[in-house]
CSV table of C-alpha atoms in Angstrom, one decimal:
chain,number,residue,atom,x,y,z
Z,60,UNK,CA,0.0,0.0,0.0
Z,61,UNK,CA,1.3,3.4,-0.9
Z,62,UNK,CA,0.7,6.6,1.1
Z,63,UNK,CA,0.1,9.8,-0.8
Z,64,UNK,CA,0.8,13.0,1.0
Z,65,UNK,CA,-1.4,16.1,0.1
Z,66,UNK,CA,0.4,19.4,0.3
Z,67,UNK,CA,-1.6,22.6,0.6
Z,68,UNK,CA,0.0,25.4,-1.4
Z,69,UNK,CA,0.5,28.7,0.4
Z,70,UNK,CA,-0.8,31.7,-1.5
Z,71,UNK,CA,1.8,34.4,-2.2
Z,72,UNK,CA,1.0,38.1,-2.4
Z,73,UNK,CA,3.3,40.6,-4.1
Z,74,UNK,CA,4.5,43.6,-2.2
Z,75,UNK,CA,3.1,47.0,-3.2
Z,76,UNK,CA,5.4,49.8,-3.9
Z,77,UNK,CA,4.2,53.4,-4.0
Z,78,UNK,CA,6.0,55.9,-6.2
Z,79,UNK,CA,5.5,59.5,-5.0
Z,80,UNK,CA,5.8,62.0,-7.7
Z,81,UNK,CA,5.4,65.7,-6.7
Z,82,UNK,CA,3.4,68.3,-8.5
Z,83,UNK,CA,3.3,70.9,-5.7
Z,84,UNK,CA,6.5,72.9,-5.0
Z,85,UNK,CA,10.2,72.7,-5.5
Z,86,UNK,CA,10.7,70.5,-2.4
Z,87,UNK,CA,8.6,67.5,-3.5
Z,88,UNK,CA,11.0,65.1,-5.2
Z,89,UNK,CA,10.4,61.7,-6.7
Z,90,UNK,CA,10.5,59.1,-4.0
Z,91,UNK,CA,9.7,55.4,-3.7
Z,92,UNK,CA,8.3,54.1,-0.5
Z,93,UNK,CA,8.7,50.4,0.3
Z,94,UNK,CA,6.0,48.9,2.3
Z,95,UNK,CA,7.1,46.5,5.1
Z,96,UNK,CA,5.3,43.2,5.3
Z,97,UNK,CA,2.8,42.8,8.1
Z,98,UNK,CA,3.5,39.9,10.5
Z,99,UNK,CA,0.8,37.4,10.5
Z,100,UNK,CA,0.7,34.5,13.0
Z,101,UNK,CA,1.1,31.2,11.3
Z,102,UNK,CA,-1.9,28.9,11.4
Z,103,UNK,CA,-1.4,25.3,12.3
Z,104,UNK,CA,-3.3,22.6,10.5
Z,105,UNK,CA,-4.2,19.3,12.1
Z,106,UNK,CA,-2.4,16.4,10.4
Z,107,UNK,CA,-4.7,14.0,8.5
Z,108,UNK,CA,-4.6,10.4,9.5
Z,109,UNK,CA,-2.7,8.0,7.4
Z,110,UNK,CA,-5.8,5.9,6.9
Z,111,UNK,CA,-7.7,8.8,5.3
Z,112,UNK,CA,-4.9,9.6,2.9
Z,113,UNK,CA,-3.9,6.0,2.0
Z,114,UNK,CA,-4.9,4.7,-1.4
Z,115,UNK,CA,-5.7,1.1,-2.0
Z,116,UNK,CA,-3.1,-0.6,-4.2
Z,117,UNK,CA,-3.8,-3.5,-6.6
Z,118,UNK,CA,-3.2,-7.1,-5.4
Z,119,UNK,CA,-0.1,-7.4,-7.7
Z,120,UNK,CA,1.4,-4.1,-6.4
Z,121,UNK,CA,0.7,-4.9,-2.8
Z,122,UNK,CA,2.5,-8.2,-2.9
Z,123,UNK,CA,5.8,-7.9,-1.0
Z,124,UNK,CA,5.4,-4.1,-0.9
Z,125,UNK,CA,6.2,-2.1,2.2
Z,126,UNK,CA,4.2,0.8,3.3
Z,127,UNK,CA,6.0,4.1,2.7
Z,128,UNK,CA,6.8,6.0,6.0
Z,129,UNK,CA,4.6,9.0,6.7
Z,130,UNK,CA,6.2,12.4,6.1
Z,131,UNK,CA,6.2,14.7,9.0
Z,132,UNK,CA,3.9,17.7,8.4
Z,133,UNK,CA,5.1,20.8,10.1
Z,134,UNK,CA,3.3,23.9,11.0
Z,135,UNK,CA,2.3,25.7,7.8
Z,136,UNK,CA,2.4,29.5,7.4
Z,137,UNK,CA,-0.8,31.3,6.8
Z,138,UNK,CA,-1.0,33.4,3.6
Z,139,UNK,CA,0.3,36.9,4.0
Z,140,UNK,CA,-2.3,39.6,4.1
Z,141,UNK,CA,-2.3,42.0,1.1
Z,142,UNK,CA,-0.3,45.1,1.7
Z,143,UNK,CA,-2.4,48.2,1.6
Z,144,UNK,CA,-1.5,51.0,-0.8
Z,145,UNK,CA,0.9,53.7,0.6
Z,146,UNK,CA,-0.1,57.4,0.5
Z,147,UNK,CA,1.5,59.6,-2.1
Z,148,UNK,CA,0.9,63.2,-3.2
Z,149,UNK,CA,-0.8,62.0,-6.4
Z,150,UNK,CA,-3.7,61.0,-4.2
Z,151,UNK,CA,-4.4,64.6,-3.5
Z,152,UNK,CA,-7.5,66.1,-5.1
Z,153,UNK,CA,-7.2,69.0,-7.6
Z,154,UNK,CA,-6.1,72.3,-6.2
Z,155,UNK,CA,-9.0,74.4,-4.8
Z,156,UNK,CA,-8.8,78.0,-6.0
Z,157,UNK,CA,-11.7,79.3,-4.1
Z,158,UNK,CA,-11.7,81.0,-0.6
Z,159,UNK,CA,-10.2,78.7,1.9
Z,160,UNK,CA,-8.1,78.4,5.1
Z,161,UNK,CA,-4.9,76.5,4.4
Z,162,UNK,CA,-3.3,75.1,7.5
Z,163,UNK,CA,0.0,73.3,7.9
Z,164,UNK,CA,1.3,71.5,11.0
Z,165,UNK,CA,4.8,70.2,11.6
Z,166,UNK,CA,6.8,68.7,14.5
Z,167,UNK,CA,10.1,70.3,13.7
Z,168,UNK,CA,12.1,68.5,16.4
Z,169,UNK,CA,13.9,71.8,17.3
Z,170,UNK,CA,13.1,74.8,15.1
Z,171,UNK,CA,16.7,76.2,15.4
Z,172,UNK,CA,18.2,72.9,14.2
Z,173,UNK,CA,15.8,72.6,11.3
Z,174,UNK,CA,16.4,76.1,10.1
Z,175,UNK,CA,20.2,75.6,10.5
Z,176,UNK,CA,19.9,72.7,8.0
Z,177,UNK,CA,17.6,74.6,5.6
Z,178,UNK,CA,17.2,78.4,6.4
Z,179,UNK,CA,14.6,78.7,3.7
Z,180,UNK,CA,12.5,75.7,4.9
Z,181,UNK,CA,9.5,77.7,6.3
Z,182,UNK,CA,9.3,80.0,3.4
Z,183,UNK,CA,9.5,77.2,0.9
Z,184,UNK,CA,6.8,75.3,2.7
Z,185,UNK,CA,4.4,78.3,3.0
Z,186,UNK,CA,4.9,79.3,-0.6
Z,187,UNK,CA,4.4,75.8,-2.0
Z,188,UNK,CA,1.1,75.3,-0.2
Z,189,UNK,CA,0.0,79.0,-0.1
Z,190,UNK,CA,-0.5,78.5,3.6
Z,191,UNK,CA,-2.5,80.8,5.9
Z,192,UNK,CA,-1.5,79.2,9.2
Z,193,UNK,CA,1.4,77.1,10.3
Z,194,UNK,CA,1.4,75.2,13.6
Z,195,UNK,CA,4.7,74.0,15.0
Z,196,UNK,CA,5.4,71.5,17.7
Z,197,UNK,CA,8.6,70.7,19.6
Z,198,UNK,CA,10.2,74.0,18.9
Z,199,UNK,CA,12.5,73.6,21.9
Z,200,UNK,CA,12.8,77.3,22.3
Z,201,UNK,CA,13.0,79.8,25.2
Z,202,UNK,CA,11.2,83.1,25.4
Z,203,UNK,CA,14.4,85.1,25.1
Z,204,UNK,CA,15.0,83.6,21.6
Z,205,UNK,CA,11.7,84.5,20.1
Z,206,UNK,CA,12.7,87.7,18.4
Z,207,UNK,CA,15.7,86.0,16.8
Z,208,UNK,CA,13.7,83.0,15.7
Z,209,UNK,CA,11.0,85.1,14.1
Z,210,UNK,CA,13.6,86.7,11.9
Z,211,UNK,CA,15.1,83.3,11.0
Z,212,UNK,CA,11.7,81.9,10.1
Z,213,UNK,CA,11.5,84.4,7.2
Z,214,UNK,CA,7.8,85.2,7.2
Z,215,UNK,CA,7.8,89.0,7.4
Z,216,UNK,CA,4.4,90.5,8.3
Z,217,UNK,CA,3.1,87.3,9.8
Z,218,UNK,CA,1.7,87.2,13.4
Z,219,UNK,CA,3.7,84.7,15.5
Z,220,UNK,CA,2.5,83.3,18.9
Z,221,UNK,CA,4.8,81.1,20.9
Z,222,UNK,CA,4.4,78.9,24.0
Z,223,UNK,CA,7.8,77.9,25.4
Z,224,UNK,CA,8.5,75.4,28.1
Z,225,UNK,CA,9.3,76.9,31.5
Z,226,UNK,CA,9.7,73.5,33.1
Z,227,UNK,CA,12.9,72.6,31.2
Z,228,UNK,CA,15.1,74.4,28.8
Z,229,UNK,CA,15.3,73.2,25.2
Z,230,UNK,CA,12.2,71.1,25.6
Z,231,UNK,CA,8.8,70.8,24.0
Z,232,UNK,CA,7.2,74.1,22.9
Z,233,UNK,CA,4.5,75.0,20.4
Z,234,UNK,CA,3.8,78.0,18.0
Z,235,UNK,CA,1.2,79.3,15.7
Z,236,UNK,CA,2.3,81.4,12.7
Z,237,UNK,CA,-0.5,83.2,11.0
Z,238,UNK,CA,-0.8,85.4,8.0
Z,239,UNK,CA,-3.7,87.2,9.6
Z,240,UNK,CA,-3.7,88.2,13.3
Z,241,UNK,CA,-6.1,85.9,15.3
Z,242,UNK,CA,-8.9,87.4,17.3
Z,243,UNK,CA,-7.3,85.9,20.5
Z,244,UNK,CA,-4.5,83.5,21.5
Z,245,UNK,CA,-4.6,81.2,24.6
Z,246,UNK,CA,-1.4,79.6,26.0
Z,247,UNK,CA,-2.1,76.2,27.6
Z,248,UNK,CA,-5.4,75.0,29.0
Z,249,UNK,CA,-5.5,77.0,32.2
Z,250,UNK,CA,-4.2,74.2,34.4
Z,251,UNK,CA,-0.8,74.8,36.0
Z,252,UNK,CA,0.1,71.1,36.2
Z,253,UNK,CA,-0.1,70.9,32.4
Z,254,UNK,CA,0.9,74.3,31.2
Z,255,UNK,CA,4.6,74.4,32.2
Z,256,UNK,CA,5.9,72.5,29.2
Z,257,UNK,CA,4.5,74.7,26.4
Z,258,UNK,CA,2.5,71.9,24.8
Z,259,UNK,CA,-0.7,73.7,23.9
Z,260,UNK,CA,-1.6,77.0,22.1
Z,261,UNK,CA,-4.9,78.0,20.7
Z,262,UNK,CA,-5.8,80.7,18.1
Z,263,UNK,CA,-9.3,82.0,17.7
Z,264,UNK,CA,-10.5,83.1,14.3
Z,265,UNK,CA,-13.9,84.4,13.2
Z,266,UNK,CA,-15.4,81.0,12.4
Z,267,UNK,CA,-13.3,78.5,14.4
Z,268,UNK,CA,-10.6,77.7,16.9
Z,269,UNK,CA,-7.3,76.3,15.8
Z,270,UNK,CA,-5.8,74.2,18.6
Z,271,UNK,CA,-2.1,73.3,18.2
Z,272,UNK,CA,-1.1,70.5,20.6
Z,273,UNK,CA,2.1,68.5,21.3
Z,274,UNK,CA,0.6,65.8,23.6
Z,275,UNK,CA,3.0,64.2,26.2
Z,276,UNK,CA,4.7,61.0,25.2
Z,277,UNK,CA,4.1,58.2,27.7
Z,278,UNK,CA,7.9,57.9,28.0
Z,279,UNK,CA,10.4,55.1,28.3
Z,280,UNK,CA,9.0,52.3,30.3
Z,281,UNK,CA,5.6,54.0,30.1
Z,282,UNK,CA,6.6,56.1,33.1
Z,283,UNK,CA,4.2,58.9,32.1
Z,284,UNK,CA,1.3,56.7,31.0
Z,285,UNK,CA,-0.8,57.2,34.1
Z,286,UNK,CA,-0.2,61.0,33.9
Z,287,UNK,CA,-1.3,61.1,30.3
Z,288,UNK,CA,-4.4,58.9,30.7
Z,289,UNK,CA,-5.7,60.0,34.0
Z,290,UNK,CA,-4.8,63.7,33.9
Z,291,UNK,CA,-3.7,65.2,30.6
Z,292,UNK,CA,-6.1,63.4,28.3
Z,293,UNK,CA,-9.1,64.0,30.6
Z,294,UNK,CA,-8.4,67.7,31.1
Z,295,UNK,CA,-7.5,68.3,27.5
Z,296,UNK,CA,-10.8,66.7,26.4
Z,297,UNK,CA,-12.7,69.0,28.8
Z,298,UNK,CA,-10.8,72.0,27.4
Z,299,UNK,CA,-11.8,71.1,23.8
Z,300,UNK,CA,-15.4,70.7,24.8
Z,301,UNK,CA,-15.4,74.2,26.4
Z,302,UNK,CA,-14.1,75.6,23.1
Z,303,UNK,CA,-16.6,73.6,21.0
Z,304,UNK,CA,-19.5,75.0,22.9
Z,305,UNK,CA,-18.6,78.4,21.5
Z,306,UNK,CA,-17.6,77.6,17.9
Z,307,UNK,CA,-16.1,74.7,15.8
Z,308,UNK,CA,-12.7,73.4,16.7
Z,309,UNK,CA,-9.8,72.3,14.5
Z,310,UNK,CA,-7.3,70.3,16.5
Z,311,UNK,CA,-3.9,69.6,14.9
Z,312,UNK,CA,-0.4,68.7,16.0
Z,313,UNK,CA,1.7,65.7,17.2
Z,314,UNK,CA,-0.9,63.8,19.3
Z,315,UNK,CA,1.6,61.1,20.1
Z,316,UNK,CA,-0.7,58.2,19.4
Z,317,UNK,CA,-1.0,55.8,16.4
Z,318,UNK,CA,-4.7,55.4,16.7
Z,319,UNK,CA,-5.3,52.1,14.8
Z,320,UNK,CA,-3.1,49.2,13.6
Z,321,UNK,CA,-3.2,50.7,10.1
Z,322,UNK,CA,-1.4,53.8,11.5
Z,323,UNK,CA,1.8,51.9,12.4
Z,324,UNK,CA,4.2,49.8,10.4
Z,325,UNK,CA,4.6,46.9,12.9
Z,326,UNK,CA,1.6,46.9,15.2
Z,327,UNK,CA,2.1,43.5,16.8
Z,328,UNK,CA,5.6,44.3,17.9
Z,329,UNK,CA,4.6,47.6,19.4
Z,330,UNK,CA,1.7,46.8,21.7
Z,331,UNK,CA,3.5,48.1,24.7
Z,332,UNK,CA,5.4,50.9,23.0
Z,333,UNK,CA,4.6,54.5,24.0
Z,334,UNK,CA,2.0,55.9,21.6
Z,335,UNK,CA,0.5,52.5,20.7
Z,336,UNK,CA,-0.6,51.0,24.0
Z,337,UNK,CA,-4.2,49.9,24.0
Z,338,UNK,CA,-4.9,52.3,26.8
Z,339,UNK,CA,-3.7,55.3,24.8
Z,340,UNK,CA,-5.6,54.2,21.7
Z,341,UNK,CA,-8.8,53.7,23.8
Z,342,UNK,CA,-8.4,57.1,25.3
Z,343,UNK,CA,-8.0,58.6,21.9
Z,344,UNK,CA,-11.2,56.9,20.7
Z,345,UNK,CA,-13.2,57.8,23.8
Z,346,UNK,CA,-12.1,61.4,24.5
Z,347,UNK,CA,-11.3,62.7,21.0
Z,348,UNK,CA,-13.2,60.7,18.4
Z,349,UNK,CA,-16.0,60.1,20.9
Z,350,UNK,CA,-15.9,63.7,21.8
Z,351,UNK,CA,-17.3,64.8,18.5
Z,352,UNK,CA,-14.1,65.1,16.4
Z,353,UNK,CA,-13.3,63.3,13.1
Z,354,UNK,CA,-9.9,62.3,11.9
Z,355,UNK,CA,-9.9,64.2,8.6
Z,356,UNK,CA,-7.0,62.3,6.9
Z,357,UNK,CA,-8.4,58.9,7.8
Z,358,UNK,CA,-11.9,59.9,6.6
Z,359,UNK,CA,-10.3,60.9,3.2
Z,360,UNK,CA,-8.1,57.8,3.1
Z,361,UNK,CA,-9.8,54.9,4.9
Z,362,UNK,CA,-7.7,52.1,3.4
Z,363,UNK,CA,-4.4,53.8,2.9
Z,364,UNK,CA,-1.2,53.5,5.0
Z,365,UNK,CA,0.3,56.9,5.6
Z,366,UNK,CA,3.0,57.7,8.1
Z,367,UNK,CA,4.2,61.1,9.5
Z,368,UNK,CA,7.0,60.0,11.8
Z,369,UNK,CA,10.1,57.8,11.2
Z,370,UNK,CA,12.8,56.9,13.7
Z,371,UNK,CA,16.1,58.5,12.8
Z,372,UNK,CA,18.1,55.9,14.5
Z,373,UNK,CA,17.2,53.0,12.2
Z,374,UNK,CA,16.8,55.0,9.0
Z,375,UNK,CA,13.2,53.9,8.8
Z,376,UNK,CA,12.1,56.7,6.5
Z,377,UNK,CA,13.9,55.1,3.5
Z,378,UNK,CA,11.9,51.9,4.0
Z,379,UNK,CA,8.8,53.7,5.1
Z,380,UNK,CA,8.5,51.9,8.4
Z,381,UNK,CA,6.8,54.6,10.3
Z,382,UNK,CA,4.0,55.8,12.6
Z,383,UNK,CA,1.1,58.2,12.0
Z,384,UNK,CA,1.3,60.6,14.9
Z,385,UNK,CA,0.3,63.9,13.4
Z,386,UNK,CA,-3.4,64.7,12.8
Z,387,UNK,CA,-6.1,67.1,11.9
Z,388,UNK,CA,-9.2,66.3,14.0
Z,389,UNK,CA,-12.2,68.6,13.2
Z,390,UNK,CA,-15.6,69.3,14.7
Z,391,UNK,CA,-18.3,67.5,12.8
Z,392,UNK,CA,-19.7,70.8,11.6
Z,393,UNK,CA,-16.5,71.4,9.7
Z,394,UNK,CA,-16.4,68.1,7.8
Z,395,UNK,CA,-18.1,69.2,4.6
Z,396,UNK,CA,-15.7,72.1,4.3
Z,397,UNK,CA,-12.6,69.9,4.2
Z,398,UNK,CA,-11.3,69.8,0.7
Z,399,UNK,CA,-8.0,68.0,1.3
Z,400,UNK,CA,-6.0,66.6,4.2
Z,401,UNK,CA,-2.5,65.6,3.2
Z,402,UNK,CA,1.0,64.5,4.2
Z,403,UNK,CA,4.1,66.2,2.7
Z,404,UNK,CA,6.3,63.1,3.1
Z,405,UNK,CA,9.1,64.4,0.8
Z,406,UNK,CA,9.7,67.5,2.8
Z,407,UNK,CA,12.8,66.9,5.0
Z,408,UNK,CA,14.2,68.6,8.1
Z,409,UNK,CA,12.7,66.6,10.9
Z,410,UNK,CA,11.8,63.0,11.9
Z,411,UNK,CA,8.2,64.1,11.2
Z,412,UNK,CA,6.9,65.4,7.9
Z,413,UNK,CA,4.5,68.4,7.6
Z,414,UNK,CA,0.8,67.7,7.3
Z,415,UNK,CA,-1.8,70.0,6.0
Z,416,UNK,CA,-5.5,70.7,5.6
Z,417,UNK,CA,-7.5,72.8,3.1
Z,418,UNK,CA,-10.7,74.1,4.6
Z,419,UNK,CA,-13.2,75.7,2.2
Z,420,UNK,CA,-14.9,78.9,3.5
């Protein structure tokens, strides 16, 4: 009797590559993003019994024949899931020429360092996108350097509002640069325990509030996780609701959370990494999304991977193994005015890329 072994083929899926070709501004160069494979747990199949797989041989063949030894069937890998398309600037809609508010947001990881590398960076960025407002995070400035930095930024005539950290030098900090002077500017959320690190600044305009936030990272070993969840997130959500009771709110900045698995390159390996713990993601869902705000970029690109942060240490930007940490969350009443929410992944100068939003009037 002869034993026939059935082998199940494993389906193979090709990797997707996204070629980014710029059509907006001198700084957008051709770039190819390689998508990393998502790890999928191998599925084990129960071995079939030899009796079920054995075929009956003829009498003449069976005479003196020995049964073939059964081959060991190991754990088989499950098929890899298809790789989702990667965002590129060709996915942007046609330019909107009507009246609109064009807002950019960028974690510059030290404004002075960024401008040292490229003194014209801010001017190039603003001109390329015809921006009206620029929100910066992690400026790492002190109040005494404001006048000097405004000159270096190179946006004469613009109104600049800064919130610098007083808790630690060269740390955190936010700013709003505006072509038109806002009606009012608020530094922080009015709570001393949160307002010493310069993480929040709000500009009021005629029809909305622009809130620029650099939300605290949970830190190495998640040492600030409790502070973030039990204090900052709760009080910040209350602050946003107070604003929303007066007029619509547009929240932008580095929110230090990859909200969903699609927002991070290797979700299974980062379940206890700061910015991707289940606790932080649940808090994001409950207090921000559940608080009446919509993720404008994810609404526009529901099945696209798009990252805004890449770790310098491992050169992950080249292979596009990143995180989406930078957002535009808008009040529901503003949704129909959103023409475009985008990432400028080719614009260098920081470990984050600028992100933007075009809001029709």
